[in-house]
mmCIF file of C-alpha atoms in Angstrom:
data_model
loop_
_atom_site.group_PDB
_atom_site.id
_atom_site.type_symbol
_atom_site.label_atom_id
_atom_site.label_comp_id
_atom_site.label_asym_id
_atom_site.label_seq_id
_atom_site.Cartn_x
_atom_site.Cartn_y
_atom_site.Cartn_z
ATOM 1 C CA MET A 1 0.000 0.000 0.000
ATOM 2 C CA ASN A 2 1.258 3.422 -0.919
ATOM 3 C CA GLN A 3 2.108 5.910 1.842
ATOM 4 C CA TYR A 4 -0.249 8.498 0.331
ATOM 5 C CA VAL A 5 -3.145 6.052 0.541
ATOM 6 C CA LEU A 6 -2.380 5.518 4.227
ATOM 7 C CA ILE A 7 -2.311 9.270 4.820
ATOM 8 C CA ILE A 8 -5.670 9.698 3.045
ATOM 9 C CA ILE A 9 -7.231 6.829 5.029
ATOM 10 C CA PHE A 10 -5.906 8.317 8.274
ATOM 11 C CA TYR A 11 -7.222 11.770 7.310
ATOM 12 C CA ILE A 12 -10.691 10.401 6.474
ATOM 13 C CA GLY A 13 -10.733 8.546 9.801
ATOM 14 C CA LEU A 14 -9.905 11.756 11.672
ATOM 15 C CA ILE A 15 -12.690 13.603 9.841
ATOM 16 C CA GLN A 16 -15.173 10.846 10.724
ATOM 17 C CA LEU A 17 -14.064 10.885 14.344
ATOM 18 C CA THR A 18 -14.419 14.674 14.509
ATOM 19 C CA LEU A 19 -17.889 14.659 12.943
ATOM 20 C CA THR A 20 -19.026 11.867 15.281
ATOM 21 C CA GLY A 21 -17.756 13.835 18.278
ATOM 22 C CA ILE A 22 -19.591 16.965 17.125
ATOM 23 C CA LEU A 23 -22.809 14.971 16.638
ATOM 24 C CA TYR A 24 -22.607 13.318 20.062
ATOM 25 C CA TYR A 25 -21.728 16.595 21.762
ATOM 26 C CA GLY A 26 -24.755 18.235 20.124
ATOM 27 C CA LEU A 27 -26.994 15.418 21.362
ATOM 28 C CA TYR A 28 -25.490 15.725 24.839
ATOM 29 C CA LEU A 29 -26.199 19.461 24.919
ATOM 30 C CA ALA A 30 -29.759 18.947 23.665
ATOM 31 C CA ILE A 31 -30.489 16.403 26.405
ATOM 32 C CA LYS A 32 -28.776 18.370 29.161
ATOM 33 C CA SER A 33 -30.044 21.850 28.190
ATOM 34 C CA ASP A 34 -33.477 21.470 29.816
ATOM 35 C CA LYS A 35 -31.930 20.398 33.107
ATOM 36 C CA ASN A 36 -29.412 23.246 33.141
ATOM 37 C CA ARG A 37 -31.529 26.045 31.743
ATOM 38 C CA ARG A 38 -30.376 29.284 33.318
ATOM 39 C CA GLU A 39 -32.913 31.796 34.497
ATOM 40 C CA GLU A 40 -32.376 35.450 35.396
ATOM 41 C CA VAL A 41 -29.080 36.461 36.971
ATOM 42 C CA LEU A 42 -29.380 37.276 40.677
ATOM 43 C CA TYR A 43 -25.765 38.426 41.111
ATOM 44 C CA SER A 44 -22.711 38.617 38.863
ATOM 45 C CA TYR A 45 -19.026 39.506 39.302
ATOM 46 C CA ARG A 46 -15.579 38.596 37.910
ATOM 47 C CA ASP A 47 -12.733 36.825 39.717
ATOM 48 C CA TYR A 48 -9.502 34.890 39.071
ATOM 49 C CA ASP A 49 -9.369 31.087 38.990
ATOM 50 C CA PHE A 50 -7.028 30.831 41.972
ATOM 51 C CA ASN A 51 -9.457 32.940 44.035
ATOM 52 C CA ILE A 52 -12.445 30.838 42.965
ATOM 53 C CA PHE A 53 -10.955 27.380 43.464
ATOM 54 C CA GLY A 54 -8.612 28.103 46.366
ATOM 55 C CA LYS A 55 -5.131 26.898 47.294
ATOM 56 C CA LYS A 56 -5.690 23.395 45.937
ATOM 57 C CA TYR A 57 -6.059 24.844 42.450
ATOM 58 C CA CYS A 58 -2.758 26.722 42.789
ATOM 59 C CA LEU A 59 -0.979 23.603 44.054
ATOM 60 C CA MET A 60 -2.461 21.527 41.233
ATOM 61 C CA PHE A 61 -1.351 24.140 38.695
ATOM 62 C CA ILE A 62 2.206 24.256 40.063
ATOM 63 C CA GLY A 63 2.306 20.451 40.265
ATOM 64 C CA LEU A 64 1.268 20.054 36.633
ATOM 65 C CA LEU A 65 3.853 22.592 35.536
ATOM 66 C CA SER A 66 6.598 20.845 37.497
ATOM 67 C CA VAL A 67 5.602 17.404 36.182
ATOM 68 C CA PHE A 68 5.988 18.648 32.618
ATOM 69 C CA ILE A 69 8.887 21.074 33.060
ATOM 70 C CA ILE A 70 11.397 18.946 35.011
ATOM 71 C CA PRO A 71 11.511 16.048 32.484
ATOM 72 C CA ILE A 72 11.724 18.476 29.556
ATOM 73 C CA PHE A 73 14.661 20.370 31.044
ATOM 74 C CA GLY A 74 16.305 17.082 32.026
ATOM 75 C CA PHE A 75 15.983 15.855 28.440
ATOM 76 C CA LEU A 76 17.391 19.112 27.089
ATOM 77 C CA TYR A 77 20.308 19.055 29.532
ATOM 78 C CA LEU A 78 21.278 15.494 28.616
ATOM 79 C CA TYR A 79 20.703 15.518 24.858
ATOM 80 C CA TRP A 80 21.064 19.153 23.717
ATOM 81 C CA ASP A 81 24.259 18.532 21.741
ATOM 82 C CA ARG A 82 22.746 15.456 19.981
ATOM 83 C CA LEU A 83 19.572 17.188 18.788
ATOM 84 C CA PRO A 84 19.191 17.837 15.049
ATOM 85 C CA GLU A 85 19.946 21.333 13.816
ATOM 86 C CA GLY A 86 17.005 23.702 14.329
ATOM 87 C CA PHE A 87 15.178 21.367 16.705
ATOM 88 C CA GLY A 88 16.450 23.136 19.798
ATOM 89 C CA PHE A 89 15.166 26.514 18.637
ATOM 90 C CA SER A 90 11.738 25.204 17.593
ATOM 91 C CA PHE A 91 11.440 23.193 20.803
ATOM 92 C CA MET A 92 12.335 26.177 22.986
ATOM 93 C CA PHE A 93 9.940 28.401 21.029
ATOM 94 C CA ALA A 94 7.086 25.911 21.530
ATOM 95 C CA PHE A 95 7.995 25.589 25.204
ATOM 96 C CA ILE A 96 7.962 29.379 25.723
ATOM 97 C CA VAL A 97 4.593 29.678 23.945
ATOM 98 C CA ALA A 98 3.135 26.873 26.109
ATOM 99 C CA MET A 99 4.428 28.515 29.305
ATOM 100 C CA GLY A 100 2.946 31.832 28.202
ATOM 101 C CA LEU A 101 -0.389 30.107 27.603
ATOM 102 C CA PHE A 102 -0.334 28.539 31.089
ATOM 103 C CA ILE A 103 0.477 31.886 32.694
ATOM 104 C CA VAL A 104 -2.239 33.714 30.745
ATOM 105 C CA LEU A 105 -4.833 31.059 31.627
ATOM 106 C CA PHE A 106 -3.827 31.319 35.267
ATOM 107 C CA PHE A 107 -4.470 35.064 35.411
ATOM 108 C CA ILE A 108 -7.695 35.353 33.379
ATOM 109 C CA LYS A 109 -10.749 36.654 35.226
ATOM 110 C CA HIS A 110 -13.880 34.536 34.845
ATOM 111 C CA ARG A 111 -17.435 35.748 35.199
ATOM 112 C CA ILE A 112 -19.405 34.230 38.056
ATOM 113 C CA ASP A 113 -23.186 34.368 37.691
ATOM 114 C CA ILE A 114 -25.533 33.255 40.451
ATOM 115 C CA TYR A 115 -28.970 32.092 39.281
ATOM 116 C CA ASN A 116 -32.105 30.760 40.972
ATOM 117 C CA ASN A 117 -31.258 27.205 39.935
ATOM 118 C CA GLY A 118 -27.450 27.214 40.218
ATOM 119 C CA ILE A 119 -24.157 28.993 39.683
ATOM 120 C CA TYR A 120 -22.251 29.595 36.440
ATOM 121 C CA ILE A 121 -18.449 29.777 36.711
ATOM 122 C CA GLY A 122 -16.290 30.239 33.642
ATOM 123 C CA TRP A 123 -17.779 27.777 31.177
ATOM 124 C CA ARG A 124 -19.481 25.478 33.679
ATOM 125 C CA PHE A 125 -22.994 25.575 35.114
ATOM 126 C CA ILE A 126 -23.537 23.786 38.437
ATOM 127 C CA THR A 127 -27.010 23.364 39.909
ATOM 128 C CA TRP A 128 -27.593 23.833 43.635
ATOM 129 C CA LYS A 129 -28.079 20.052 43.905
ATOM 130 C CA GLY A 130 -24.337 19.665 43.295
ATOM 131 C CA PHE A 131 -23.496 21.280 46.642
ATOM 132 C CA GLU A 132 -23.886 19.928 50.184
ATOM 133 C CA GLY A 133 -23.780 23.303 51.901
ATOM 134 C CA TYR A 134 -21.657 26.364 52.509
ATOM 135 C CA THR A 135 -19.374 27.871 55.122
ATOM 136 C CA ILE A 136 -17.765 31.273 55.659
ATOM 137 C CA LYS A 137 -13.995 31.516 56.268
ATOM 138 C CA ASN A 138 -11.494 34.344 55.787
ATOM 139 C CA ASN A 139 -13.970 36.700 54.115
ATOM 140 C CA LYS A 140 -14.949 33.999 51.588
ATOM 141 C CA ILE A 141 -18.144 32.014 51.107
ATOM 142 C CA ILE A 142 -17.052 28.442 50.411
ATOM 143 C CA LEU A 143 -19.578 26.307 48.542
ATOM 144 C CA ILE A 144 -18.874 22.709 49.535
ATOM 145 C CA GLY A 145 -19.483 20.332 46.656
ATOM 146 C CA LYS A 146 -20.695 16.781 46.977
ATOM 147 C CA ARG A 147 -17.721 14.509 47.594
ATOM 148 C CA GLY A 148 -16.089 13.343 44.377
ATOM 149 C CA VAL A 149 -18.290 15.458 42.132
ATOM 150 C CA ILE A 150 -17.447 19.134 42.597
ATOM 151 C CA ILE A 151 -14.455 20.764 44.269
ATOM 152 C CA PRO A 152 -15.177 23.549 46.785
ATOM 153 C CA ILE A 153 -15.804 26.943 45.202
ATOM 154 C CA HIS A 154 -14.697 30.125 46.985
ATOM 155 C CA LEU A 155 -16.839 33.229 46.410
ATOM 156 C CA ASN A 156 -16.026 36.730 47.616
ATOM 157 C CA TYR A 157 -18.002 37.537 50.747
ATOM 158 C CA ASN A 158 -20.894 39.850 50.096
ATOM 159 C CA LYS A 159 -24.132 40.135 52.090
ATOM 160 C CA LYS A 160 -26.205 39.775 48.920
ATOM 161 C CA ILE A 161 -24.332 36.611 47.871
ATOM 162 C CA GLU A 162 -24.727 35.178 51.377
ATOM 163 C CA ASP A 163 -28.485 35.833 51.311
ATOM 164 C CA ILE A 164 -28.825 34.131 47.918
ATOM 165 C CA VAL A 165 -26.757 31.105 48.946
ATOM 166 C CA LYS A 166 -28.591 30.881 52.301
ATOM 167 C CA ASN A 167 -31.884 30.387 50.438
ATOM 168 C CA TYR A 168 -30.606 27.313 48.589
ATOM 169 C CA LEU A 169 -27.978 25.696 50.833
ATOM 170 C CA LYS A 170 -27.574 24.965 54.538
ATOM 171 C CA ARG A 171 -24.635 26.318 56.505
ATOM 172 C CA ILE A 172 -22.082 23.706 57.576
#
């Protein structure tokens, strides 16, 4: 079999896989949209990811960076002189772009909308059924998610936010 035929077959397979994924994602959204229909916004503000998800998010972010960075720098240290010409520059350029992307994603502010039937953070809508309760610590309202489903979400303390959350969740 010719190499071009293999490339064409691989390309057609990728197109089929992509179209199947789009179809299934559309069906998923159609089924889930009634359950997660958002009503009018009760309160809205913007905040950073590390403020919303707390210290665990920061530790996870630093851990992921270190898991990827240490082996890459170890590889470069050991094999830099054996790399093909031009590979080192392209590799370092890709690495710098990826690091810039991580840093930008870390410092983007996300909109937080609080609705009658749930809370919308970034690109995710969570109904009130996903939370066990809430607590207040260090000028933050911490929404405690059901174990294994949702990580705790830290909201800035505000009397209006506390009144809204108090209507839907019990204080722990």
